[in-house]
Short mmCIF file of N, CA, C and O and ligand atoms in Angstrom, two decimals:
data_model
loop_
_atom_site.label_atom_id
_atom_site.label_comp_id
_atom_site.label_asym_id
_atom_site.label_seq_id
_atom_site.Cartn_x
_atom_site.Cartn_y
_atom_site.Cartn_z
N MET A 99 -47.24 94.22 46.90
CA MET A 99 -46.48 94.78 45.70
C MET A 99 -45.16 95.32 46.22
O MET A 99 -45.03 95.86 47.37
N ALA A 100 -44.20 95.12 45.43
CA ALA A 100 -42.84 95.55 45.71
C ALA A 100 -42.22 96.12 44.36
O ALA A 100 -42.59 95.61 43.27
N LEU A 101 -41.43 97.11 44.53
CA LEU A 101 -40.87 97.71 43.38
C LEU A 101 -39.30 97.98 43.73
O LEU A 101 -39.06 98.30 44.87
N LYS A 102 -38.54 98.02 42.69
CA LYS A 102 -37.17 98.33 42.97
C LYS A 102 -36.85 99.89 43.30
O LYS A 102 -37.49 100.66 42.46
N CYS A 103 -36.17 100.20 44.21
CA CYS A 103 -35.88 101.55 44.51
C CYS A 103 -35.12 102.27 43.24
O CYS A 103 -34.20 101.76 42.87
N PRO A 104 -35.68 103.33 42.97
CA PRO A 104 -35.02 104.06 41.76
C PRO A 104 -33.65 104.65 42.16
O PRO A 104 -32.76 104.90 41.29
N GLU A 105 -33.30 104.79 43.38
CA GLU A 105 -31.99 105.35 43.84
C GLU A 105 -30.88 104.16 44.00
O GLU A 105 -29.92 104.36 43.56
N CYS A 106 -31.35 103.11 44.72
CA CYS A 106 -30.26 102.11 45.04
C CYS A 106 -30.57 100.77 44.50
O CYS A 106 -29.64 99.90 44.46
N GLY A 107 -31.79 100.59 43.98
CA GLY A 107 -32.20 99.29 43.38
C GLY A 107 -32.64 98.31 44.39
O GLY A 107 -32.89 97.12 43.94
N SER A 108 -32.65 98.59 45.59
CA SER A 108 -33.08 97.66 46.60
C SER A 108 -34.66 97.49 46.46
O SER A 108 -35.38 98.30 45.92
N ILE A 109 -35.22 96.37 47.09
CA ILE A 109 -36.62 96.22 47.03
C ILE A 109 -37.31 97.22 47.87
O ILE A 109 -36.89 97.57 48.96
N SER A 110 -38.36 97.98 47.32
CA SER A 110 -39.17 98.94 48.14
C SER A 110 -40.53 98.28 48.33
O SER A 110 -41.05 97.58 47.48
N HIS A 111 -41.01 98.75 49.40
CA HIS A 111 -42.39 98.19 49.70
C HIS A 111 -43.44 99.19 49.83
O HIS A 111 -43.18 100.33 50.21
N ALA A 112 -44.58 98.90 49.45
CA ALA A 112 -45.70 99.82 49.27
C ALA A 112 -46.18 100.14 50.65
O ALA A 112 -46.28 99.35 51.49
N ARG A 113 -46.30 101.38 50.91
CA ARG A 113 -46.81 101.88 52.16
C ARG A 113 -48.33 102.17 52.25
O ARG A 113 -48.90 101.82 53.13
N THR A 114 -48.74 102.70 51.21
CA THR A 114 -50.09 103.14 50.99
C THR A 114 -50.35 103.27 49.42
O THR A 114 -49.52 103.51 48.68
N SER A 115 -51.72 103.12 48.99
CA SER A 115 -51.99 103.36 47.69
C SER A 115 -53.43 103.95 47.65
O SER A 115 -54.18 103.86 48.51
N ALA A 116 -53.64 104.60 46.49
CA ALA A 116 -55.05 105.25 46.22
C ALA A 116 -55.29 105.05 44.71
O ALA A 116 -54.32 105.33 43.95
N TYR A 117 -56.47 104.90 44.48
CA TYR A 117 -56.93 104.88 43.08
C TYR A 117 -56.97 106.25 42.44
O TYR A 117 -57.70 107.09 42.95
N GLU A 118 -56.28 106.47 41.36
CA GLU A 118 -56.30 107.80 40.70
C GLU A 118 -57.58 107.77 39.58
O GLU A 118 -58.13 108.69 39.51
N ALA A 119 -57.81 106.68 39.25
CA ALA A 119 -58.85 106.41 38.21
C ALA A 119 -59.25 104.79 38.41
O ALA A 119 -58.40 104.15 39.07
N PRO A 120 -60.30 104.37 37.80
CA PRO A 120 -60.74 103.04 38.06
C PRO A 120 -59.59 102.04 37.60
O PRO A 120 -59.49 100.98 38.14
N SER A 121 -58.69 102.47 36.67
CA SER A 121 -57.64 101.58 36.17
C SER A 121 -56.27 102.03 36.39
O SER A 121 -55.30 101.52 35.87
N VAL A 122 -56.09 103.11 37.25
CA VAL A 122 -54.94 103.63 37.62
C VAL A 122 -54.62 103.80 39.06
O VAL A 122 -55.52 104.44 39.81
N LYS A 123 -53.69 103.13 39.59
CA LYS A 123 -53.43 103.20 41.10
C LYS A 123 -52.06 103.89 41.33
O LYS A 123 -51.04 103.67 40.74
N ARG A 124 -52.16 104.81 42.30
CA ARG A 124 -50.84 105.42 42.79
C ARG A 124 -50.47 104.98 44.06
O ARG A 124 -51.20 104.79 45.02
N THR A 125 -49.20 104.48 44.09
CA THR A 125 -48.67 103.82 45.31
C THR A 125 -47.52 104.51 45.78
O THR A 125 -46.58 104.95 45.08
N TRP A 126 -47.51 104.66 47.16
CA TRP A 126 -46.33 105.31 47.82
C TRP A 126 -45.33 104.14 48.29
O TRP A 126 -45.84 103.26 49.01
N TYR A 127 -44.12 104.17 47.92
CA TYR A 127 -43.17 103.17 48.26
C TYR A 127 -42.11 103.73 49.26
O TYR A 127 -41.76 104.88 49.13
N GLN A 128 -41.50 102.80 50.04
CA GLN A 128 -40.31 103.07 50.81
C GLN A 128 -39.39 102.03 50.61
O GLN A 128 -39.66 100.84 50.62
N CYS A 129 -38.25 102.50 50.34
CA CYS A 129 -37.06 101.67 50.18
C CYS A 129 -36.71 100.83 51.38
O CYS A 129 -36.74 101.46 52.52
N ARG A 130 -36.47 99.62 51.25
CA ARG A 130 -36.21 98.72 52.52
C ARG A 130 -34.69 98.82 52.90
O ARG A 130 -34.37 98.50 54.10
N ASN A 131 -33.88 99.44 52.01
CA ASN A 131 -32.48 99.70 52.49
C ASN A 131 -32.33 100.77 53.43
O ASN A 131 -32.70 101.98 53.08
N LEU A 132 -32.08 100.46 54.71
CA LEU A 132 -31.99 101.54 55.72
C LEU A 132 -31.23 102.64 55.50
O LEU A 132 -31.46 103.69 55.82
N GLU A 133 -30.20 102.49 54.68
CA GLU A 133 -29.17 103.55 54.50
C GLU A 133 -29.72 104.40 53.34
O GLU A 133 -29.21 105.52 53.06
N CYS A 134 -30.70 103.90 52.54
CA CYS A 134 -31.20 104.82 51.53
C CYS A 134 -32.55 105.31 51.99
O CYS A 134 -32.75 106.52 52.07
N SER A 135 -33.45 104.52 52.37
CA SER A 135 -34.81 104.95 52.89
C SER A 135 -35.59 105.89 52.01
O SER A 135 -36.34 106.74 52.38
N CYS A 136 -35.22 105.91 50.64
CA CYS A 136 -36.03 106.61 49.62
C CYS A 136 -37.43 106.31 49.67
O CYS A 136 -37.89 105.21 49.76
N THR A 137 -38.23 107.37 49.56
CA THR A 137 -39.66 107.20 49.34
C THR A 137 -39.93 107.77 48.06
O THR A 137 -39.50 108.72 47.68
N PHE A 138 -40.89 107.12 47.26
CA PHE A 138 -41.28 107.60 46.03
C PHE A 138 -42.61 107.06 45.66
O PHE A 138 -43.22 106.32 46.42
N ILE A 139 -43.22 107.67 44.67
CA ILE A 139 -44.61 107.38 44.23
C ILE A 139 -44.50 106.76 42.91
O ILE A 139 -43.76 107.18 41.98
N ALA A 140 -45.29 105.70 42.68
CA ALA A 140 -45.40 105.02 41.41
C ALA A 140 -46.80 104.89 41.06
O ALA A 140 -47.73 104.88 41.83
N LEU A 141 -46.96 104.98 39.65
CA LEU A 141 -48.38 104.84 39.09
C LEU A 141 -48.52 103.44 38.38
O LEU A 141 -47.54 102.98 37.69
N GLU A 142 -49.59 102.64 38.65
CA GLU A 142 -49.83 101.46 38.17
C GLU A 142 -51.01 101.30 37.34
O GLU A 142 -51.96 101.97 37.89
N SER A 143 -50.93 101.16 36.01
CA SER A 143 -52.20 101.22 35.28
C SER A 143 -52.44 99.99 34.44
O SER A 143 -51.54 99.27 34.09
N VAL A 144 -53.67 99.84 34.16
CA VAL A 144 -54.03 98.68 33.27
C VAL A 144 -53.63 99.15 31.89
O VAL A 144 -54.08 100.20 31.37
N GLU A 145 -52.85 98.38 31.17
CA GLU A 145 -52.45 98.63 29.94
C GLU A 145 -53.36 98.20 28.87
O GLU A 145 -53.66 98.94 27.87
N ARG A 146 -53.71 96.91 28.98
CA ARG A 146 -54.58 96.37 28.05
C ARG A 146 -55.32 95.24 28.62
O ARG A 146 -54.79 94.44 29.43
N ILE A 147 -56.67 95.08 28.26
CA ILE A 147 -57.41 93.94 28.77
C ILE A 147 -57.19 92.89 27.53
O ILE A 147 -57.44 93.09 26.46
N MET A 148 -56.67 91.71 28.10
CA MET A 148 -56.40 90.64 27.12
C MET A 148 -57.65 89.76 26.89
O MET A 148 -57.85 89.40 25.77
N MET A 149 -58.50 89.54 27.79
CA MET A 149 -59.75 88.89 27.55
C MET A 149 -60.85 89.30 28.60
O MET A 149 -60.47 89.23 29.70
N LYS A 150 -61.90 89.79 28.11
CA LYS A 150 -62.95 90.26 28.91
C LYS A 150 -63.85 89.15 29.37
O LYS A 150 -64.12 88.27 28.71
N PRO A 151 -64.31 89.19 30.66
CA PRO A 151 -65.31 88.28 31.15
C PRO A 151 -66.50 88.37 30.35
O PRO A 151 -66.88 89.51 29.90
N GLN A 152 -67.25 87.33 29.99
CA GLN A 152 -68.47 87.39 29.28
C GLN A 152 -69.58 87.87 30.25
O GLN A 152 -69.96 87.15 31.19
N LYS A 153 -70.03 89.08 29.98
CA LYS A 153 -71.01 89.61 30.79
C LYS A 153 -72.57 89.33 30.10
O LYS A 153 -72.42 89.55 28.91
N VAL A 154 -73.41 89.06 30.74
CA VAL A 154 -74.75 89.03 30.16
C VAL A 154 -75.45 90.41 30.54
O VAL A 154 -75.79 90.61 31.65
N THR A 155 -75.66 91.14 29.50
CA THR A 155 -76.23 92.57 29.80
C THR A 155 -77.66 92.48 29.47
O THR A 155 -78.46 93.08 30.14
N ASP A 156 -78.12 91.58 28.61
CA ASP A 156 -79.50 91.44 28.25
C ASP A 156 -80.27 90.61 29.41
O ASP A 156 -79.96 89.42 29.43
N MET A 157 -81.19 91.20 30.07
CA MET A 157 -81.85 90.34 31.14
C MET A 157 -82.67 89.20 30.62
O MET A 157 -82.70 88.15 31.20
N GLU A 158 -83.38 89.34 29.43
CA GLU A 158 -84.20 88.36 28.94
C GLU A 158 -83.24 87.22 28.54
O GLU A 158 -83.50 85.98 28.83
N ASN A 159 -82.19 87.49 27.99
CA ASN A 159 -81.15 86.52 27.58
C ASN A 159 -80.64 85.63 28.87
O ASN A 159 -80.47 84.50 28.71
N ALA A 160 -80.53 86.51 29.92
CA ALA A 160 -79.97 85.85 31.19
C ALA A 160 -80.95 84.92 31.72
O ALA A 160 -80.61 83.80 32.14
N GLY A 161 -82.26 85.19 31.46
CA GLY A 161 -83.31 84.17 31.90
C GLY A 161 -83.23 82.92 31.18
O GLY A 161 -83.38 81.77 31.71
N GLU A 162 -83.10 83.11 29.91
CA GLU A 162 -82.99 81.96 29.06
C GLU A 162 -81.77 81.05 29.39
O GLU A 162 -81.90 79.86 29.49
N GLN A 163 -80.72 81.63 29.63
CA GLN A 163 -79.50 80.91 29.96
C GLN A 163 -79.61 80.24 31.38
O GLN A 163 -79.23 79.11 31.54
N GLU A 164 -80.42 80.87 32.20
CA GLU A 164 -80.70 80.27 33.56
C GLU A 164 -81.37 78.93 33.31
O GLU A 164 -81.07 78.06 33.97
N THR A 165 -82.54 79.06 32.46
CA THR A 165 -83.23 77.74 32.30
C THR A 165 -82.47 76.65 31.65
O THR A 165 -82.51 75.49 32.04
N THR A 166 -81.81 77.06 30.57
CA THR A 166 -81.12 75.96 29.80
C THR A 166 -79.89 75.43 30.52
O THR A 166 -79.50 74.42 30.31
N GLY A 167 -79.25 76.34 31.43
CA GLY A 167 -77.94 76.06 32.00
C GLY A 167 -78.23 75.09 33.24
O GLY A 167 -77.41 74.50 33.80
N ARG A 168 -79.49 75.04 33.64
CA ARG A 168 -79.73 74.35 34.91
C ARG A 168 -80.69 73.16 34.70
O ARG A 168 -81.56 72.91 35.44
N GLN A 169 -80.35 72.49 33.56
CA GLN A 169 -81.02 71.27 33.45
C GLN A 169 -80.59 70.25 34.52
O GLN A 169 -79.51 70.37 35.05
N PRO A 170 -81.53 69.37 34.92
CA PRO A 170 -81.12 68.32 35.89
C PRO A 170 -79.99 67.57 35.49
O PRO A 170 -79.81 67.14 34.23
N GLN A 171 -79.01 67.55 36.30
CA GLN A 171 -77.78 66.83 35.87
C GLN A 171 -77.52 65.55 36.85
O GLN A 171 -77.83 65.55 38.00
N THR A 172 -77.17 64.56 36.20
CA THR A 172 -76.89 63.39 36.93
C THR A 172 -75.34 63.01 36.81
O THR A 172 -74.84 62.89 35.67
N LEU A 173 -74.66 62.92 37.89
CA LEU A 173 -73.28 62.58 37.86
C LEU A 173 -73.21 61.14 37.49
O LEU A 173 -73.89 60.22 37.94
N ASN A 174 -72.27 60.83 36.57
CA ASN A 174 -71.96 59.54 36.00
C ASN A 174 -71.68 58.52 37.08
O ASN A 174 -72.22 57.38 37.10
N ARG A 175 -70.95 59.00 38.16
CA ARG A 175 -70.44 58.06 39.07
C ARG A 175 -71.59 57.48 40.01
O ARG A 175 -71.68 56.32 40.39
N TYR A 176 -72.47 58.36 40.34
CA TYR A 176 -73.51 57.99 41.38
C TYR A 176 -74.83 57.65 40.79
O TYR A 176 -75.61 56.94 41.35
N GLY A 177 -75.20 58.41 39.71
CA GLY A 177 -76.50 58.24 39.18
C GLY A 177 -77.61 58.47 40.07
O GLY A 177 -77.58 59.45 41.03
N SER A 178 -78.71 57.63 40.04
CA SER A 178 -79.99 57.89 40.71
C SER A 178 -79.74 57.50 42.21
O SER A 178 -80.38 57.89 43.10
N ALA A 179 -78.64 56.72 42.55
CA ALA A 179 -78.45 56.32 43.88
C ALA A 179 -78.05 57.51 44.79
O ALA A 179 -78.27 57.48 45.98
N SER A 180 -77.59 58.59 44.20
CA SER A 180 -77.17 59.74 44.92
C SER A 180 -78.32 60.70 45.23
O SER A 180 -78.27 61.54 46.04
N LYS A 181 -79.48 60.46 44.70
CA LYS A 181 -80.57 61.36 44.87
C LYS A 181 -81.19 61.20 46.18
O LYS A 181 -81.29 59.96 46.58
N LEU A 182 -81.60 62.36 46.81
CA LEU A 182 -82.22 62.24 48.12
C LEU A 182 -83.71 61.87 47.99
O LEU A 182 -84.31 62.30 47.05
N SER A 183 -84.14 61.17 48.86
CA SER A 183 -85.59 60.79 48.75
C SER A 183 -86.31 61.97 49.26
O SER A 183 -85.73 62.97 49.85
N LYS A 184 -87.62 62.03 49.21
CA LYS A 184 -88.41 63.09 49.64
C LYS A 184 -88.24 63.48 51.08
O LYS A 184 -88.20 64.58 51.61
N ARG A 185 -88.12 62.50 51.85
CA ARG A 185 -87.85 62.51 53.39
C ARG A 185 -86.60 63.24 53.65
O ARG A 185 -86.52 64.03 54.64
N GLN A 186 -85.59 62.98 52.82
CA GLN A 186 -84.20 63.43 53.13
C GLN A 186 -84.03 64.87 52.70
O GLN A 186 -83.12 65.57 53.12
N GLN A 187 -84.98 65.35 51.77
CA GLN A 187 -84.72 66.68 51.23
C GLN A 187 -84.91 67.76 52.20
O GLN A 187 -85.82 67.53 53.14
N ALA A 188 -84.07 68.81 52.21
CA ALA A 188 -84.14 69.94 53.09
C ALA A 188 -85.44 70.70 52.81
O ALA A 188 -85.85 70.80 51.68
N PRO A 189 -86.23 71.14 53.96
CA PRO A 189 -87.39 72.00 53.62
C PRO A 189 -87.11 73.15 52.84
O PRO A 189 -86.08 73.75 53.09
N VAL A 190 -88.03 73.53 51.85
CA VAL A 190 -87.78 74.69 51.06
C VAL A 190 -88.26 75.95 51.62
O VAL A 190 -89.29 75.99 52.23
ZN1 LIG B 263 -33.19 102.77 47.95
#
């Protein structure tokens, strides 16, 4: 992370950071301009979640998805030719 120095406008680099809250981060910056060398603290926070990941909270539902989602799949390109014979399969 880099931020412009509030004093001289040069790029400042993060020295260290700590989470203030799960969605708020406090970062200590130091200006890269040697003649300025301003250090300052900035807060970075999540403003808005645009799209949440789809979480499966219901365990029963998760089980159903597991079985329907893992149907045997055959790739169009290789078909049955790509299947391993019993001898080739890794021991379970
Ligand atoms: Zn500066």
